[in-house]
């Protein structure tokens, strides 16, 4: 857009730049499919540029200082493709997502396995089951996406740890990692959702059984607190202390990840108890993270957004949680009426926030009328997730099963192995999900958490 400068008249151009090119909102009409598609396209483009620019190690799908975020991005882009029909990213997504499955097709390649957490691997598992459910094309002579999702689930439930806390999986996988004894919601909730989706997709009872087991454990642990109204989902609980206490920071993705899981269980099994659980989780998610101060229908990651203290992980949470809310609306239609205004209000807000520079850069505070200056893959992905969640409400595309997508049949590879090297490896903290905040929390203890929460008021 800079090309016209010399050939156009100065004043008119300045006006043009001011009014349209430099700071123009993306107009979003959330009940208009074309408007949503255009918004998705406008927001995905800069995200993709960040993705390509960040593959600095020359390895397909390996981003600088992070691994799992690429998996989360594939998950988002595949859902975007299913609901918009925009397939321009499919071939690279397909290639890079298969490449990162690694040598054993389990998203646990020994390049990374020394420092991965369960949640990191889990995001790739969710991307893979999303591919199966959306009918994302399979790659010939490679395992099906369902097989990859299955490998992740199997490996993770084999890490079920009864040594303390009567079960659960820990955040980190290896004893040398900080956070090894911590049981957190995103890891357990993520595996719960993955098993629920595998159960519904394959109709194999083994996965449903695991989903039940993980739910029951979460419910009995301090992670899901049902004696509080509305139900409260803590971030983590300490295995060192036999899971009697909890780190109570409030993050939307902990609610979202369990929410979608319960909706899949309801849709797959038809058991009303799962509908009740979906509704209970939705109650706090749809109020606490949609503050009345912003009109009650704009999503906000309230524990960090206002002070701009969200790290690169937290910047994403709203996008994933929006899509998980849309899944609940689709699979447990009784919740649809409550969810729709939340997602629609957020979509309009996203359109205003994504007016950064000339590139449709999105910021982090959707409630703010103009760009808040934060930029990158993460905020772009969050905004795209918010738009995609509305596309999910507006299209008739639904999560398929093996009955309608028989190409995605699981194969039993069993080539995976839990890749635990003998010596203590170098750990790059920047690579792990949410690592610093948990270190801060558990290092400083509950006092720090209370201080943080007060500071947010
Ligand atoms: C593992 O690392 C090697 C050496 O850098 C690289 O060639 C290979 O592509 C990597 N594999 C994956 C799955 O990242
Ligand atoms: C169900 O899934 C489990 C775990 O992947 C597997 O061991 C079992 O063979 C599957 N059952 C059928 C009938 O495919
Ligand atoms: C399951 O989801 C489908 C849409 O995917 C929906 O039409 C159906 O009503 C849902 N089933 C239940 C029991 O709500
Ligand atoms: C890489 O990603 C980060 C975080 O999204 C972003 O801030 C940065 O600008 C990107 N780098 C390039 C070269 O695009």
PDB file of C-alpha atoms in Angstrom, residues 77-312:
ATOM      1  CA  UNK A  77      -6.659 -23.487  11.049  1.00  0.00           C
ATOM      2  CA  UNK A  78      -8.280 -26.862  10.393  1.00  0.00           C
ATOM      3  CA  UNK A  79     -11.433 -25.740  12.161  1.00  0.00           C
ATOM      4  CA  UNK A  80     -11.234 -22.514  10.127  1.00  0.00           C
ATOM      5  CA  UNK A  81     -10.951 -24.463   6.894  1.00  0.00           C
ATOM      6  CA  UNK A  82     -13.929 -26.675   7.741  1.00  0.00           C
ATOM      7  CA  UNK A  83     -16.212 -23.751   8.455  1.00  0.00           C
ATOM      8  CA  UNK A  84     -15.004 -21.252   5.822  1.00  0.00           C
ATOM      9  CA  UNK A  85     -13.868 -23.439   2.944  1.00  0.00           C
ATOM     10  CA  UNK A  86     -10.647 -21.391   2.693  1.00  0.00           C
ATOM     11  CA  UNK A  87      -8.118 -24.118   1.914  1.00  0.00           C
ATOM     12  CA  UNK A  88      -5.075 -21.983   1.112  1.00  0.00           C
ATOM     13  CA  UNK A  89      -3.159 -23.178   4.198  1.00  0.00           C
ATOM     14  CA  UNK A  90      -4.127 -26.845   4.029  1.00  0.00           C
ATOM     15  CA  UNK A  91      -1.160 -28.287   2.190  1.00  0.00           C
ATOM     16  CA  UNK A  92       1.455 -26.721   4.470  1.00  0.00           C
ATOM     17  CA  UNK A  93      -0.588 -27.453   7.594  1.00  0.00           C
ATOM     18  CA  UNK A  94      -0.931 -31.060   6.504  1.00  0.00           C
ATOM     19  CA  UNK A  95       2.760 -31.447   5.759  1.00  0.00           C
ATOM     20  CA  UNK A  96       4.066 -29.705   8.870  1.00  0.00           C
ATOM     21  CA  UNK A  97       1.594 -31.349  11.210  1.00  0.00           C
ATOM     22  CA  UNK A  98       2.570 -34.787   9.957  1.00  0.00           C
ATOM     23  CA  UNK A  99       6.250 -33.874  10.088  1.00  0.00           C
ATOM     24  CA  UNK A 100       5.988 -32.948  13.744  1.00  0.00           C
ATOM     25  CA  UNK A 101       4.373 -36.300  14.579  1.00  0.00           C
ATOM     26  CA  UNK A 102       8.006 -37.362  14.561  1.00  0.00           C
ATOM     27  CA  UNK A 103       9.765 -40.587  13.857  1.00  0.00           C
ATOM     28  CA  UNK A 104       7.336 -42.707  15.901  1.00  0.00           C
ATOM     29  CA  UNK A 105       4.144 -40.877  14.881  1.00  0.00           C
ATOM     30  CA  UNK A 106       3.291 -39.950  18.430  1.00  0.00           C
ATOM     31  CA  UNK A 107       4.095 -36.233  18.810  1.00  0.00           C
ATOM     32  CA  UNK A 108       6.870 -37.198  21.172  1.00  0.00           C
ATOM     33  CA  UNK A 109       9.930 -37.102  18.957  1.00  0.00           C
ATOM     34  CA  UNK A 110      13.184 -37.405  20.865  1.00  0.00           C
ATOM     35  CA  UNK A 111      14.206 -33.979  19.528  1.00  0.00           C
ATOM     36  CA  UNK A 112      11.739 -32.530  22.018  1.00  0.00           C
ATOM     37  CA  UNK A 113      10.566 -35.266  24.350  1.00  0.00           C
ATOM     38  CA  UNK A 114      13.059 -34.439  27.091  1.00  0.00           C
ATOM     39  CA  UNK A 115      11.396 -31.175  27.934  1.00  0.00           C
ATOM     40  CA  UNK A 116       7.785 -31.606  26.816  1.00  0.00           C
ATOM     41  CA  UNK A 117       4.858 -31.425  29.205  1.00  0.00           C
ATOM     42  CA  UNK A 118       1.734 -33.526  28.789  1.00  0.00           C
ATOM     43  CA  UNK A 119      -0.142 -30.394  27.764  1.00  0.00           C
ATOM     44  CA  UNK A 120       2.318 -29.658  24.941  1.00  0.00           C
ATOM     45  CA  UNK A 121       1.851 -33.091  23.398  1.00  0.00           C
ATOM     46  CA  UNK A 122      -1.884 -32.918  24.053  1.00  0.00           C
ATOM     47  CA  UNK A 123      -2.403 -29.882  21.803  1.00  0.00           C
ATOM     48  CA  UNK A 124      -1.089 -31.850  18.847  1.00  0.00           C
ATOM     49  CA  UNK A 125      -3.435 -34.681  19.824  1.00  0.00           C
ATOM     50  CA  UNK A 126      -6.359 -32.258  19.724  1.00  0.00           C
ATOM     51  CA  UNK A 127      -5.216 -30.947  16.345  1.00  0.00           C
ATOM     52  CA  UNK A 128      -5.150 -34.526  15.046  1.00  0.00           C
ATOM     53  CA  UNK A 129      -8.636 -35.447  16.265  1.00  0.00           C
ATOM     54  CA  UNK A 130      -9.891 -32.138  14.840  1.00  0.00           C
ATOM     55  CA  UNK A 131      -8.515 -33.262  11.481  1.00  0.00           C
ATOM     56  CA  UNK A 132     -10.470 -36.537  11.763  1.00  0.00           C
ATOM     57  CA  UNK A 133     -13.700 -34.855  12.797  1.00  0.00           C
ATOM     58  CA  UNK A 134     -13.550 -32.278  10.024  1.00  0.00           C
ATOM     59  CA  UNK A 135     -12.594 -34.713   7.266  1.00  0.00           C
ATOM     60  CA  UNK A 136      -9.239 -33.018   6.739  1.00  0.00           C
ATOM     61  CA  UNK A 137      -7.591 -34.977   3.897  1.00  0.00           C
ATOM     62  CA  UNK A 138      -5.500 -37.962   4.983  1.00  0.00           C
ATOM     63  CA  UNK A 139      -1.964 -38.359   3.631  1.00  0.00           C
ATOM     64  CA  UNK A 140      -1.373 -41.521   1.637  1.00  0.00           C
ATOM     65  CA  UNK A 141       1.186 -43.927   3.086  1.00  0.00           C
ATOM     66  CA  UNK A 142       1.087 -42.192   6.425  1.00  0.00           C
ATOM     67  CA  UNK A 143      -0.919 -43.057   9.555  1.00  0.00           C
ATOM     68  CA  UNK A 144      -4.398 -41.518   9.718  1.00  0.00           C
ATOM     69  CA  UNK A 145      -4.916 -38.456  11.887  1.00  0.00           C
ATOM     70  CA  UNK A 146      -7.009 -40.599  14.233  1.00  0.00           C
ATOM     71  CA  UNK A 147      -4.048 -42.919  14.698  1.00  0.00           C
ATOM     72  CA  UNK A 148      -1.906 -39.981  15.747  1.00  0.00           C
ATOM     73  CA  UNK A 149      -4.562 -38.761  18.187  1.00  0.00           C
ATOM     74  CA  UNK A 150      -4.821 -42.281  19.553  1.00  0.00           C
ATOM     75  CA  UNK A 151      -1.043 -42.517  20.027  1.00  0.00           C
ATOM     76  CA  UNK A 152      -1.078 -39.340  22.109  1.00  0.00           C
ATOM     77  CA  UNK A 153      -4.039 -40.492  24.223  1.00  0.00           C
ATOM     78  CA  UNK A 154      -2.627 -43.967  24.812  1.00  0.00           C
ATOM     79  CA  UNK A 155       0.777 -42.682  25.786  1.00  0.00           C
ATOM     80  CA  UNK A 156      -0.744 -40.153  28.143  1.00  0.00           C
ATOM     81  CA  UNK A 157      -3.168 -42.410  29.979  1.00  0.00           C
ATOM     82  CA  UNK A 158      -0.345 -44.870  30.459  1.00  0.00           C
ATOM     83  CA  UNK A 159       1.270 -42.084  32.486  1.00  0.00           C
ATOM     84  CA  UNK A 160      -1.610 -42.238  34.996  1.00  0.00           C
ATOM     85  CA  UNK A 161       0.118 -41.762  38.309  1.00  0.00           C
ATOM     86  CA  UNK A 162      -1.264 -43.451  41.415  1.00  0.00           C
ATOM     87  CA  UNK A 163       1.767 -42.767  43.566  1.00  0.00           C
ATOM     88  CA  UNK A 164       0.066 -39.745  45.095  1.00  0.00           C
ATOM     89  CA  UNK A 165      -3.336 -38.068  44.764  1.00  0.00           C
ATOM     90  CA  UNK A 166      -5.074 -41.357  43.814  1.00  0.00           C
ATOM     91  CA  UNK A 167      -4.283 -40.747  40.166  1.00  0.00           C
ATOM     92  CA  UNK A 168      -4.259 -38.031  37.566  1.00  0.00           C
ATOM     93  CA  UNK A 169      -1.489 -37.193  35.149  1.00  0.00           C
ATOM     94  CA  UNK A 170       1.174 -34.709  36.059  1.00  0.00           C
ATOM     95  CA  UNK A 171       1.949 -31.541  34.205  1.00  0.00           C
ATOM     96  CA  UNK A 172       5.504 -32.475  33.301  1.00  0.00           C
ATOM     97  CA  UNK A 173       6.567 -35.923  32.230  1.00  0.00           C
ATOM     98  CA  UNK A 174      10.091 -36.340  33.540  1.00  0.00           C
ATOM     99  CA  UNK A 175      11.316 -36.116  37.137  1.00  0.00           C
ATOM    100  CA  UNK A 176      13.958 -33.520  36.297  1.00  0.00           C
ATOM    101  CA  UNK A 177      11.390 -31.003  35.084  1.00  0.00           C
ATOM    102  CA  UNK A 178      10.060 -28.269  37.335  1.00  0.00           C
ATOM    103  CA  UNK A 179       6.357 -29.038  37.628  1.00  0.00           C
ATOM    104  CA  UNK A 180       6.821 -32.808  37.570  1.00  0.00           C
ATOM    105  CA  UNK A 181       4.771 -33.316  40.719  1.00  0.00           C
ATOM    106  CA  UNK A 182       2.118 -30.769  39.796  1.00  0.00           C
ATOM    107  CA  UNK A 183      -1.262 -32.037  38.513  1.00  0.00           C
ATOM    108  CA  UNK A 184      -2.831 -29.321  36.398  1.00  0.00           C
ATOM    109  CA  UNK A 185      -6.180 -28.760  34.771  1.00  0.00           C
ATOM    110  CA  UNK A 186      -5.021 -28.225  31.218  1.00  0.00           C
ATOM    111  CA  UNK A 187      -3.139 -31.545  31.145  1.00  0.00           C
ATOM    112  CA  UNK A 188      -5.892 -33.595  32.768  1.00  0.00           C
ATOM    113  CA  UNK A 189      -8.703 -31.664  31.081  1.00  0.00           C
ATOM    114  CA  UNK A 190      -6.915 -31.911  27.752  1.00  0.00           C
ATOM    115  CA  UNK A 191      -6.571 -35.678  27.993  1.00  0.00           C
ATOM    116  CA  UNK A 192     -10.186 -35.883  29.151  1.00  0.00           C
ATOM    117  CA  UNK A 193     -11.328 -33.951  26.066  1.00  0.00           C
ATOM    118  CA  UNK A 194      -9.114 -35.978  23.739  1.00  0.00           C
ATOM    119  CA  UNK A 195     -10.488 -39.275  25.111  1.00  0.00           C
ATOM    120  CA  UNK A 196     -14.083 -38.004  24.906  1.00  0.00           C
ATOM    121  CA  UNK A 197     -13.548 -37.050  21.258  1.00  0.00           C
ATOM    122  CA  UNK A 198     -11.801 -40.291  20.396  1.00  0.00           C
ATOM    123  CA  UNK A 199     -14.649 -42.151  22.079  1.00  0.00           C
ATOM    124  CA  UNK A 200     -17.288 -40.334  20.070  1.00  0.00           C
ATOM    125  CA  UNK A 201     -15.325 -40.514  16.836  1.00  0.00           C
ATOM    126  CA  UNK A 202     -14.374 -44.214  16.966  1.00  0.00           C
ATOM    127  CA  UNK A 203     -17.217 -45.439  19.182  1.00  0.00           C
ATOM    128  CA  UNK A 204     -14.616 -47.422  21.124  1.00  0.00           C
ATOM    129  CA  UNK A 205     -15.587 -47.780  24.776  1.00  0.00           C
ATOM    130  CA  UNK A 206     -11.971 -47.773  25.976  1.00  0.00           C
ATOM    131  CA  UNK A 207     -11.734 -44.028  25.368  1.00  0.00           C
ATOM    132  CA  UNK A 208     -15.048 -43.285  27.048  1.00  0.00           C
ATOM    133  CA  UNK A 209     -13.878 -45.264  30.066  1.00  0.00           C
ATOM    134  CA  UNK A 210     -10.737 -43.181  30.303  1.00  0.00           C
ATOM    135  CA  UNK A 211     -12.693 -39.959  29.906  1.00  0.00           C
ATOM    136  CA  UNK A 212     -14.968 -41.038  32.796  1.00  0.00           C
ATOM    137  CA  UNK A 213     -11.987 -41.911  34.915  1.00  0.00           C
ATOM    138  CA  UNK A 214     -10.189 -38.610  34.311  1.00  0.00           C
ATOM    139  CA  UNK A 215     -13.379 -36.659  34.960  1.00  0.00           C
ATOM    140  CA  UNK A 216     -14.057 -38.540  38.206  1.00  0.00           C
ATOM    141  CA  UNK A 217     -10.539 -37.957  39.378  1.00  0.00           C
ATOM    142  CA  UNK A 218     -10.612 -34.235  38.482  1.00  0.00           C
ATOM    143  CA  UNK A 219     -13.942 -33.895  40.249  1.00  0.00           C
ATOM    144  CA  UNK A 220     -12.636 -35.514  43.404  1.00  0.00           C
ATOM    145  CA  UNK A 221      -9.380 -33.533  43.344  1.00  0.00           C
ATOM    146  CA  UNK A 222      -9.312 -29.796  44.085  1.00  0.00           C
ATOM    147  CA  UNK A 223      -9.157 -29.103  40.340  1.00  0.00           C
ATOM    148  CA  UNK A 224     -12.935 -29.054  39.815  1.00  0.00           C
ATOM    149  CA  UNK A 225     -14.586 -27.623  42.904  1.00  0.00           C
ATOM    150  CA  UNK A 226     -18.293 -28.385  42.884  1.00  0.00           C
ATOM    151  CA  UNK A 227     -19.055 -27.212  46.417  1.00  0.00           C
ATOM    152  CA  UNK A 228     -18.723 -23.656  45.100  1.00  0.00           C
ATOM    153  CA  UNK A 229     -21.478 -22.049  43.030  1.00  0.00           C
ATOM    154  CA  UNK A 230     -20.865 -21.758  40.120  1.00  0.00           C
ATOM    155  CA  UNK A 231     -18.343 -24.581  39.930  1.00  0.00           C
ATOM    156  CA  UNK A 232     -14.757 -23.417  40.208  1.00  0.00           C
ATOM    157  CA  UNK A 233     -11.881 -24.837  38.174  1.00  0.00           C
ATOM    158  CA  UNK A 234      -8.461 -24.374  39.727  1.00  0.00           C
ATOM    159  CA  UNK A 235      -5.305 -24.254  37.657  1.00  0.00           C
ATOM    160  CA  UNK A 236      -3.335 -26.924  39.477  1.00  0.00           C
ATOM    161  CA  UNK A 237      -2.857 -28.983  42.592  1.00  0.00           C
ATOM    162  CA  UNK A 238       0.344 -30.176  44.188  1.00  0.00           C
ATOM    163  CA  UNK A 239       1.283 -33.835  44.094  1.00  0.00           C
ATOM    164  CA  UNK A 240       3.936 -33.159  46.755  1.00  0.00           C
ATOM    165  CA  UNK A 241       1.106 -32.365  49.096  1.00  0.00           C
ATOM    166  CA  UNK A 242      -1.102 -35.267  47.970  1.00  0.00           C
ATOM    167  CA  UNK A 243      -3.395 -32.878  46.093  1.00  0.00           C
ATOM    168  CA  UNK A 244      -5.095 -31.308  49.078  1.00  0.00           C
ATOM    169  CA  UNK A 245      -4.451 -27.696  48.058  1.00  0.00           C
ATOM    170  CA  UNK A 246      -4.771 -25.814  44.801  1.00  0.00           C
ATOM    171  CA  UNK A 247      -3.337 -22.978  42.740  1.00  0.00           C
ATOM    172  CA  UNK A 248      -6.453 -20.967  42.098  1.00  0.00           C
ATOM    173  CA  UNK A 249      -5.485 -18.632  39.282  1.00  0.00           C
ATOM    174  CA  UNK A 250      -8.419 -18.354  36.887  1.00  0.00           C
ATOM    175  CA  UNK A 251      -7.723 -19.136  33.239  1.00  0.00           C
ATOM    176  CA  UNK A 252     -10.426 -19.503  30.632  1.00  0.00           C
ATOM    177  CA  UNK A 253      -8.814 -22.478  28.918  1.00  0.00           C
ATOM    178  CA  UNK A 254      -9.150 -24.648  32.019  1.00  0.00           C
ATOM    179  CA  UNK A 255     -12.912 -24.145  31.850  1.00  0.00           C
ATOM    180  CA  UNK A 256     -13.054 -24.400  28.074  1.00  0.00           C
ATOM    181  CA  UNK A 257     -11.095 -27.614  27.859  1.00  0.00           C
ATOM    182  CA  UNK A 258     -13.362 -29.440  30.319  1.00  0.00           C
ATOM    183  CA  UNK A 259     -16.472 -27.806  28.831  1.00  0.00           C
ATOM    184  CA  UNK A 260     -15.925 -29.220  25.359  1.00  0.00           C
ATOM    185  CA  UNK A 261     -15.035 -32.601  26.870  1.00  0.00           C
ATOM    186  CA  UNK A 262     -18.316 -32.838  28.778  1.00  0.00           C
ATOM    187  CA  UNK A 263     -20.267 -31.765  25.676  1.00  0.00           C
ATOM    188  CA  UNK A 264     -18.618 -34.513  23.609  1.00  0.00           C
ATOM    189  CA  UNK A 265     -19.411 -37.028  26.343  1.00  0.00           C
ATOM    190  CA  UNK A 266     -23.020 -35.890  26.386  1.00  0.00           C
ATOM    191  CA  UNK A 267     -23.337 -36.081  22.623  1.00  0.00           C
ATOM    192  CA  UNK A 268     -21.535 -39.410  22.376  1.00  0.00           C
ATOM    193  CA  UNK A 269     -23.182 -41.230  25.278  1.00  0.00           C
ATOM    194  CA  UNK A 270     -26.539 -39.401  25.571  1.00  0.00           C
ATOM    195  CA  UNK A 271     -26.208 -39.511  29.358  1.00  0.00           C
ATOM    196  CA  UNK A 272     -27.883 -36.450  30.942  1.00  0.00           C
ATOM    197  CA  UNK A 273     -25.272 -36.197  33.700  1.00  0.00           C
ATOM    198  CA  UNK A 274     -22.866 -34.873  31.081  1.00  0.00           C
ATOM    199  CA  UNK A 275     -25.297 -32.159  30.039  1.00  0.00           C
ATOM    200  CA  UNK A 276     -25.543 -31.049  33.645  1.00  0.00           C
ATOM    201  CA  UNK A 277     -21.748 -30.893  33.901  1.00  0.00           C
ATOM    202  CA  UNK A 278     -21.530 -28.902  30.667  1.00  0.00           C
ATOM    203  CA  UNK A 279     -24.041 -26.388  31.979  1.00  0.00           C
ATOM    204  CA  UNK A 280     -22.349 -26.074  35.358  1.00  0.00           C
ATOM    205  CA  UNK A 281     -18.938 -25.365  33.840  1.00  0.00           C
ATOM    206  CA  UNK A 282     -20.434 -22.882  31.414  1.00  0.00           C
ATOM    207  CA  UNK A 283     -21.928 -20.835  34.231  1.00  0.00           C
ATOM    208  CA  UNK A 284     -18.645 -19.492  35.586  1.00  0.00           C
ATOM    209  CA  UNK A 285     -16.924 -19.414  32.201  1.00  0.00           C
ATOM    210  CA  UNK A 286     -19.694 -17.285  30.689  1.00  0.00           C
ATOM    211  CA  UNK A 287     -19.735 -14.762  33.527  1.00  0.00           C
ATOM    212  CA  UNK A 288     -16.272 -14.456  35.056  1.00  0.00           C
ATOM    213  CA  UNK A 289     -14.540 -14.128  31.672  1.00  0.00           C
ATOM    214  CA  UNK A 290     -17.188 -11.845  30.137  1.00  0.00           C
ATOM    215  CA  UNK A 291     -17.085  -8.944  32.590  1.00  0.00           C
ATOM    216  CA  UNK A 292     -20.141  -6.749  33.047  1.00  0.00           C
ATOM    217  CA  UNK A 293     -17.781  -3.772  32.782  1.00  0.00           C
ATOM    218  CA  UNK A 294     -17.372  -4.539  29.076  1.00  0.00           C
ATOM    219  CA  UNK A 295     -21.062  -5.184  28.496  1.00  0.00           C
ATOM    220  CA  UNK A 296     -21.073  -8.845  29.504  1.00  0.00           C
ATOM    221  CA  UNK A 297     -20.594 -10.285  26.021  1.00  0.00           C
ATOM    222  CA  UNK A 298     -16.916  -9.672  25.284  1.00  0.00           C
ATOM    223  CA  UNK A 299     -14.411 -12.345  26.192  1.00  0.00           C
ATOM    224  CA  UNK A 300     -11.549 -11.199  28.420  1.00  0.00           C
ATOM    225  CA  UNK A 301      -8.663 -13.161  29.949  1.00  0.00           C
ATOM    226  CA  UNK A 302      -9.301 -11.328  33.160  1.00  0.00           C
ATOM    227  CA  UNK A 303      -6.321 -12.482  35.224  1.00  0.00           C
ATOM    228  CA  UNK A 304      -3.741 -10.808  33.006  1.00  0.00           C
ATOM    229  CA  UNK A 305      -5.234  -8.744  30.221  1.00  0.00           C
ATOM    230  CA  UNK A 306      -5.858  -5.466  31.971  1.00  0.00           C
ATOM    231  CA  UNK A 307      -2.284  -5.118  33.204  1.00  0.00           C
ATOM    232  CA  UNK A 308      -0.812  -6.519  29.998  1.00  0.00           C
ATOM    233  CA  UNK A 309       0.838  -9.298  31.955  1.00  0.00           C
ATOM    234  CA  UNK A 310      -0.394 -12.173  29.757  1.00  0.00           C
ATOM    235  CA  UNK A 311       2.553 -14.266  28.551  1.00  0.00           C
ATOM    236  CA  UNK A 312       2.636 -15.777  25.082  1.00  0.00           C
TER     237      UNK A 312
END
